[in-house]
CSV table of C-alpha atoms in Angstrom, one decimal:
chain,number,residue,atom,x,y,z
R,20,UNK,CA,0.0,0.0,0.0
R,21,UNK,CA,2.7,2.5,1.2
R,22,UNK,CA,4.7,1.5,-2.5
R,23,UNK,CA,1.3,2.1,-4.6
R,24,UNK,CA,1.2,6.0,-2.7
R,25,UNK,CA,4.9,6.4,-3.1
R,26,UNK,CA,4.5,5.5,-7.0
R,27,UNK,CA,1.0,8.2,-7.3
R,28,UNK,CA,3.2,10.6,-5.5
R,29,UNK,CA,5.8,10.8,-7.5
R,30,UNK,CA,3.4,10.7,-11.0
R,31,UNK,CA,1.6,13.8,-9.2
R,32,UNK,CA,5.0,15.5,-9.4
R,33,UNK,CA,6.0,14.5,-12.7
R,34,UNK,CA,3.1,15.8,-13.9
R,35,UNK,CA,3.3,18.9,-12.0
R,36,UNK,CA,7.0,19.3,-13.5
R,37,UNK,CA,5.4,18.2,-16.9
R,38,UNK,CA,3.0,21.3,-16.7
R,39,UNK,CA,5.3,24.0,-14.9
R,40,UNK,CA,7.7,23.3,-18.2
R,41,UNK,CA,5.1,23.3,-20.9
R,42,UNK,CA,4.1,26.8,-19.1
R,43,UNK,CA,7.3,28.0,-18.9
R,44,UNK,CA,7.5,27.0,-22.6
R,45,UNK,CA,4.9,28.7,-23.9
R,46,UNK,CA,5.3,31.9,-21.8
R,47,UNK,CA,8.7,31.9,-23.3
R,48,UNK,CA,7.3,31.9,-26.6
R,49,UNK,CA,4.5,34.2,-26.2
R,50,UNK,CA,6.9,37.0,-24.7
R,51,UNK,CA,9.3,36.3,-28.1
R,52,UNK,CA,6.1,37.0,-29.8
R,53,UNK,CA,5.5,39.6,-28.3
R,54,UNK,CA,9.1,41.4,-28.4
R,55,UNK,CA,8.8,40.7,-31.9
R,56,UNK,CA,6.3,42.6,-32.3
R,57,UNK,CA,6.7,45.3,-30.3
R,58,UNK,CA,10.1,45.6,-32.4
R,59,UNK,CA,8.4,45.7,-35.4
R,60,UNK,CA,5.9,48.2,-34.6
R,61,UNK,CA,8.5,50.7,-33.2
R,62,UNK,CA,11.0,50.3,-36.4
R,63,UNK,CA,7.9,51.0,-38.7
R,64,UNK,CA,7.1,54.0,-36.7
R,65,UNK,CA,10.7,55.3,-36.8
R,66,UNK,CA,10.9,54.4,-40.3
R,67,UNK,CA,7.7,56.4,-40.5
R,68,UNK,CA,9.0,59.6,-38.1
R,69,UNK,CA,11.9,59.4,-40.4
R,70,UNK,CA,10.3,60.1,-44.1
R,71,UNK,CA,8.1,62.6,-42.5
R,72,UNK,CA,11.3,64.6,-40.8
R,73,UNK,CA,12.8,64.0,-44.2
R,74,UNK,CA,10.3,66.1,-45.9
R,75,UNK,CA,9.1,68.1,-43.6
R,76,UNK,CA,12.5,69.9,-41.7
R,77,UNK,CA,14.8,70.4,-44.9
R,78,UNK,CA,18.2,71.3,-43.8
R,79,UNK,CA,21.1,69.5,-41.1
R,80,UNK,CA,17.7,67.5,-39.7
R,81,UNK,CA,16.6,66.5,-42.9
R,82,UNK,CA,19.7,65.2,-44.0
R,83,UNK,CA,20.8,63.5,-40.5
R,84,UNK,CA,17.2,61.5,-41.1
R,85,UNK,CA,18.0,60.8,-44.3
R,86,UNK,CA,21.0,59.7,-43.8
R,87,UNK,CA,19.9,57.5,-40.5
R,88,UNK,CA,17.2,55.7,-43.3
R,89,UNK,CA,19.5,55.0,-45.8
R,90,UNK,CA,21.4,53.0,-43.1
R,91,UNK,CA,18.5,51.2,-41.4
R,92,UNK,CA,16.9,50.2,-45.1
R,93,UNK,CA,20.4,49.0,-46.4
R,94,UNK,CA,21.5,46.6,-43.1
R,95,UNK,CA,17.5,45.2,-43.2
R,96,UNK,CA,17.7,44.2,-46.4
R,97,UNK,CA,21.4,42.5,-46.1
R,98,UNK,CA,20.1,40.9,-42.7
R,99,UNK,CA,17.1,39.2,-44.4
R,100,UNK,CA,18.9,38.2,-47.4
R,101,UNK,CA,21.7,36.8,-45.4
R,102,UNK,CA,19.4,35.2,-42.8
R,103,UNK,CA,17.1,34.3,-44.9
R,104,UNK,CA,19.4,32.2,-47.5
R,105,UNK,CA,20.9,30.7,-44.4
R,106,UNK,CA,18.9,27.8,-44.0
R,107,UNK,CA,19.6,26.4,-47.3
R,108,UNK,CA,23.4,27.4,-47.7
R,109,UNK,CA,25.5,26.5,-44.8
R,110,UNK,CA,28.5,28.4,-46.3
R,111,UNK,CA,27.0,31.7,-45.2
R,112,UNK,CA,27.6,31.4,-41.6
R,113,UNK,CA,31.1,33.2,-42.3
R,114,UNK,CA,29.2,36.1,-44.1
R,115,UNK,CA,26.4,36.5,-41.1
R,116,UNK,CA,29.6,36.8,-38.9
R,117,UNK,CA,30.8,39.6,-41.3
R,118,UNK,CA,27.7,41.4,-41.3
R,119,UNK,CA,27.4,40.7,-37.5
R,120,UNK,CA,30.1,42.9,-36.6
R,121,UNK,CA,29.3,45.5,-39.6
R,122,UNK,CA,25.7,45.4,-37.6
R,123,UNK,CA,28.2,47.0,-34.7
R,124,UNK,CA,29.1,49.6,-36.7
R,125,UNK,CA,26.0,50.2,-37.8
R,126,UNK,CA,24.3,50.4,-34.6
R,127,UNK,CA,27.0,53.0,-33.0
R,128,UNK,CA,26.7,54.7,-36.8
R,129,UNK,CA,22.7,54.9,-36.0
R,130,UNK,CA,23.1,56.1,-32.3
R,131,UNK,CA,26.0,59.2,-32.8
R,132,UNK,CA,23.2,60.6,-35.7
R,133,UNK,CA,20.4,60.2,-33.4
R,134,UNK,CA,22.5,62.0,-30.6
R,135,UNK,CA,23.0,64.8,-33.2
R,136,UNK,CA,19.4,65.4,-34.0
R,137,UNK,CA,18.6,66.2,-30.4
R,138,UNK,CA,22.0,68.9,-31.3
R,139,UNK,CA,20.7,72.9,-30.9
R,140,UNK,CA,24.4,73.7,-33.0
R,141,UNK,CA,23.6,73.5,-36.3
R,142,UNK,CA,27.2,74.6,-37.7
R,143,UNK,CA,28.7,71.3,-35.4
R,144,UNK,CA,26.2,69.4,-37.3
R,145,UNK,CA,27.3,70.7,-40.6
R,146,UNK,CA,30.7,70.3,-40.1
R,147,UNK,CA,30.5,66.7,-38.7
R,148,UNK,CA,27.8,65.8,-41.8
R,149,UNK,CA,30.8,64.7,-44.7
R,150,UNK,CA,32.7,62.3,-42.1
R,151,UNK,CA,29.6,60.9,-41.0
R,152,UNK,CA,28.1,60.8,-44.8
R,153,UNK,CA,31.5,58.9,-45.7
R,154,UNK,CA,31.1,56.3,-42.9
R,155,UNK,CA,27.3,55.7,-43.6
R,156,UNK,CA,28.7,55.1,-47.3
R,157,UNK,CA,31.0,52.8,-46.2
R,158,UNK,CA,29.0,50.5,-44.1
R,159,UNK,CA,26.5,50.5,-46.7
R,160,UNK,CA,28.4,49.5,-49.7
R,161,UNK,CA,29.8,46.4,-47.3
R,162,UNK,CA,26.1,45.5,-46.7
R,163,UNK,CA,25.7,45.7,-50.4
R,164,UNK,CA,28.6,43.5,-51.2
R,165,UNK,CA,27.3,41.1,-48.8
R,166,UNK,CA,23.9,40.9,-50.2
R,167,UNK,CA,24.7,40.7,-53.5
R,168,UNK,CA,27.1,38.0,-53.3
R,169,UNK,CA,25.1,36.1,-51.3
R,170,UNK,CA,21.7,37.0,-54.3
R,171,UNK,CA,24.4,36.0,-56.6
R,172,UNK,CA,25.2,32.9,-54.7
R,173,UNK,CA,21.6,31.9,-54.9
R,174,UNK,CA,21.1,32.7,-58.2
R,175,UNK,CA,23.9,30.5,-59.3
R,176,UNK,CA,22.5,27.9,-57.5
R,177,UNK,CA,19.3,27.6,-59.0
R,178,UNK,CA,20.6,28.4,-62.4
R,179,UNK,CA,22.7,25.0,-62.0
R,180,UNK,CA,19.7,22.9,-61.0
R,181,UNK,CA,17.4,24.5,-63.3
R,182,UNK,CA,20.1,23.7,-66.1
R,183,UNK,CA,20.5,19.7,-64.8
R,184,UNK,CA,16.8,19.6,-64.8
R,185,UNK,CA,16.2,20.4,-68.3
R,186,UNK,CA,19.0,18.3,-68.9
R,187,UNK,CA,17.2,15.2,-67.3
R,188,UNK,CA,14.1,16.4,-68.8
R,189,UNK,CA,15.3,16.4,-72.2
R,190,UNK,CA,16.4,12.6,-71.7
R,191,UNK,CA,13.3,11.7,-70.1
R,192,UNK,CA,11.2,13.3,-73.3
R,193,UNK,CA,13.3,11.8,-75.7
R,194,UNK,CA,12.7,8.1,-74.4
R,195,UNK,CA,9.2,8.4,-73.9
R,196,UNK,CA,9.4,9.6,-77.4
R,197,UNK,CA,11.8,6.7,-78.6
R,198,UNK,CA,9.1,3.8,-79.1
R,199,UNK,CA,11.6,1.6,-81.4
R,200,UNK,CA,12.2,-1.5,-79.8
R,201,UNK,CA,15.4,-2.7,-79.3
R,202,UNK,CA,16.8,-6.2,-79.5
R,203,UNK,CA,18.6,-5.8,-76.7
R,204,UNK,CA,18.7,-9.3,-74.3
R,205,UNK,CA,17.6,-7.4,-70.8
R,206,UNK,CA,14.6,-6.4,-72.1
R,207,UNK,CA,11.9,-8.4,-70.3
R,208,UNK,CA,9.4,-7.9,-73.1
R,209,UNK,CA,11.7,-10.0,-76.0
R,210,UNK,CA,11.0,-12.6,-77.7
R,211,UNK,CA,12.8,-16.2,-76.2
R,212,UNK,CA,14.9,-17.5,-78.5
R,213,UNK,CA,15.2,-21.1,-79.4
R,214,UNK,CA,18.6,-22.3,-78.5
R,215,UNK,CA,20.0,-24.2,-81.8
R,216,UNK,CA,19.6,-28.0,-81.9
R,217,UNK,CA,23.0,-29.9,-81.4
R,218,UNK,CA,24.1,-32.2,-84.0
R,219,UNK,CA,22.4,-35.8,-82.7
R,220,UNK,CA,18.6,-33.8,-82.7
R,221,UNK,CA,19.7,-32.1,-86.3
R,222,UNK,CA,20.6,-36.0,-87.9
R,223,UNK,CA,17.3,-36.9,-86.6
R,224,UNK,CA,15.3,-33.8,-87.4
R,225,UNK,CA,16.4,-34.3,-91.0
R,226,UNK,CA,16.1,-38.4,-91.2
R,227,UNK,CA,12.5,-37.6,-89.7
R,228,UNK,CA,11.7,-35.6,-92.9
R,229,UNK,CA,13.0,-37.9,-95.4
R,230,UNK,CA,11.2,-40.3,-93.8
R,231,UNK,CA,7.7,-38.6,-94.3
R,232,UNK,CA,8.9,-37.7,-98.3
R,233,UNK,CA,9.5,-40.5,-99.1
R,234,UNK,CA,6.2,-42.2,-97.3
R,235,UNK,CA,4.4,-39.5,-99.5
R,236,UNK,CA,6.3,-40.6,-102.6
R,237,UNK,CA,5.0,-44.1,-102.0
R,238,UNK,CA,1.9,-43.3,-101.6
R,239,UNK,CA,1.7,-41.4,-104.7
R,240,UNK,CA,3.2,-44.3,-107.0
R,241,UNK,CA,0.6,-46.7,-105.6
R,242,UNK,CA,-2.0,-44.9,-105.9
R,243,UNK,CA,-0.8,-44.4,-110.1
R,244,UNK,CA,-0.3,-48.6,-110.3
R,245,UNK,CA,-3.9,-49.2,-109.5
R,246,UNK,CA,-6.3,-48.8,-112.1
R,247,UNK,CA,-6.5,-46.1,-115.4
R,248,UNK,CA,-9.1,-43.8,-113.2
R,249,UNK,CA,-7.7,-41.2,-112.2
R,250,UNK,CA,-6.9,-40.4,-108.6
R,251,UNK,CA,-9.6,-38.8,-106.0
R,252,UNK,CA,-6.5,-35.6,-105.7
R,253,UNK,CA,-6.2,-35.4,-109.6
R,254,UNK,CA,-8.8,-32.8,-111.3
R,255,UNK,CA,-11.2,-33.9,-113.5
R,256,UNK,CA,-10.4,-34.0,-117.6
R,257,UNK,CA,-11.3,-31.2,-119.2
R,258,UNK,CA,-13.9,-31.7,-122.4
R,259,UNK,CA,-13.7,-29.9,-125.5
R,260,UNK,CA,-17.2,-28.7,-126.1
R,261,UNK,CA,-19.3,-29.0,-129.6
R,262,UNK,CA,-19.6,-26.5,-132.1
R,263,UNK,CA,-23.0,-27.4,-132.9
R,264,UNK,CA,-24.1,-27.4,-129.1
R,265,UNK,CA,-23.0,-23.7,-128.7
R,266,UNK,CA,-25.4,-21.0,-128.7
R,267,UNK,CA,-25.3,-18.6,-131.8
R,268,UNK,CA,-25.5,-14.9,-130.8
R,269,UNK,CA,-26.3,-12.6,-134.2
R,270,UNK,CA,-23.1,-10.4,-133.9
R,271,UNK,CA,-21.2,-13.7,-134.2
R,272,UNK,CA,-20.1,-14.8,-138.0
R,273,UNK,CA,-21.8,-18.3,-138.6
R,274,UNK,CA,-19.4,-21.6,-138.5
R,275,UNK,CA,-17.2,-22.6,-141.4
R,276,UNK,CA,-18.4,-26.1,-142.8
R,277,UNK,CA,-16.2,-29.0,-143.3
R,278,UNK,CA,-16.5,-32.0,-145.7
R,279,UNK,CA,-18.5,-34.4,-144.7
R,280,UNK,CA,-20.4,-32.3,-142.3
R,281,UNK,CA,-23.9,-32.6,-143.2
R,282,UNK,CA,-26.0,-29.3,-143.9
């Protein structure tokens, strides 16, 4: 009794363990959700504060916002392409390392032109713009390299396996086309050949027919000794019919007499 209690006990706790984990599981992934989200939603609105400041201060501000999208649109797009070709191309781990630490300068890139919008000195900002201008160039054309080669990589790829496809598909269509069969000997559909007859089976094949020849041949020259009638396989005599039993037809000329033929 005490061992049945003991083993409900410790089920109870498994259980318990079983669910607590699960729980913690799934809060886990709601919260990821969630920060995903929430991420989401405040890049689109800074994208979105961004254009507007673009347009709408024209100047230092306008520029430092310009210059601030150009850098978050570039390093998005190299992060999905790279991220996103990673799952079928193990080779780009190197390149997400790359672009890893380029995300570093990016992020402290993104953070000194934010500090500089909250600036009241216009003429720092102006001097500081063509350093900062040449750095925002400079991360961004790495991004590009990255995302490009790694497009191109793609691309490559499914160029090759488009071209082996057609390749295969090419053979394929020709055989189905190719109905001509083929005397070939794995071909389960050929006709069996008749192995040839040794020499003992050949002497006998052969003495067999000359046997039944000449059998016929006797039978013919008995059947000739008998009587004058002629044999039931012979065809009957042909008679020559008489002129005189012939009908007459008026566009034939009339018979030429003989002598002795009576008129």
């Amino acid at each position: 009794m005490e061992a049945a209690a003991a083993i409900l006990g410790l089920l109870f706790v498994l259980f318990v363990l079983a669910g607590v984990f699960v729980t913690v599981k799934a809060v886990k992934a709601a919260k990821r959700g969630v920060d995903r989200t929430v991420a989401q939603a405040r890049r689109t609105v800074e994208d979105t504060s961004l254009r507007a400041r673009q347009f709408a201060q024209p100047g230092v501000v306008g520029e430092l916002a310009q210059l601030r999208l150009s850098l978050r649109t570039s390093m998005r797009a190299t992060q999905e392409a790279l991220y996103g070709a990673s799952s079928d191309d193990a080779s780009l781990s190197e390149a997400i390392g790359l672009f890893e630490r380029l995300s570093a300068h990016g992020h402290e890139l993104d953070d000194e032109l934010r500090r500089l919008e909250r600036e009241p000195d216009r003429a720092t900002i102006a001097t500081r713009l063509p350093e900062l201008r040449e750095r925002l160039e400079q991360i961004t054309h790495s991004a590009e390299s990255l995302r490009w080669a790694a497009r191109d990589r793609a691309r490559k790829f499914a160029d090759d396996d488009l071209a082996s496809l057609s390749d295969q598909i090419d053979v394929e269509a020709g055989a189905l086309r190719h109905w001509t069969r083929v005397d070939d000997a794995t071909d389960p559909l050929r006709e069996p050949v008749q192995p040839p007859a040794d020499g003992p089976s050949r002497a006998r094949s052969a003495g067999g027919a000359q046997d039944a020849a000449g059998a016929r041949a006797g039978r013919s020259t008995a059947g000739g000794g008998r009587s004058g009638a002629p044999a039931p396989e012979d065809p009957p005599a042909i008679t020559a019919r008489d002129p005189r039993t012939q009908p007459s037809y008026p566009w034939q000329k009339a018979p030429r007499r003989t002598e002795g033929t009576p008129t």
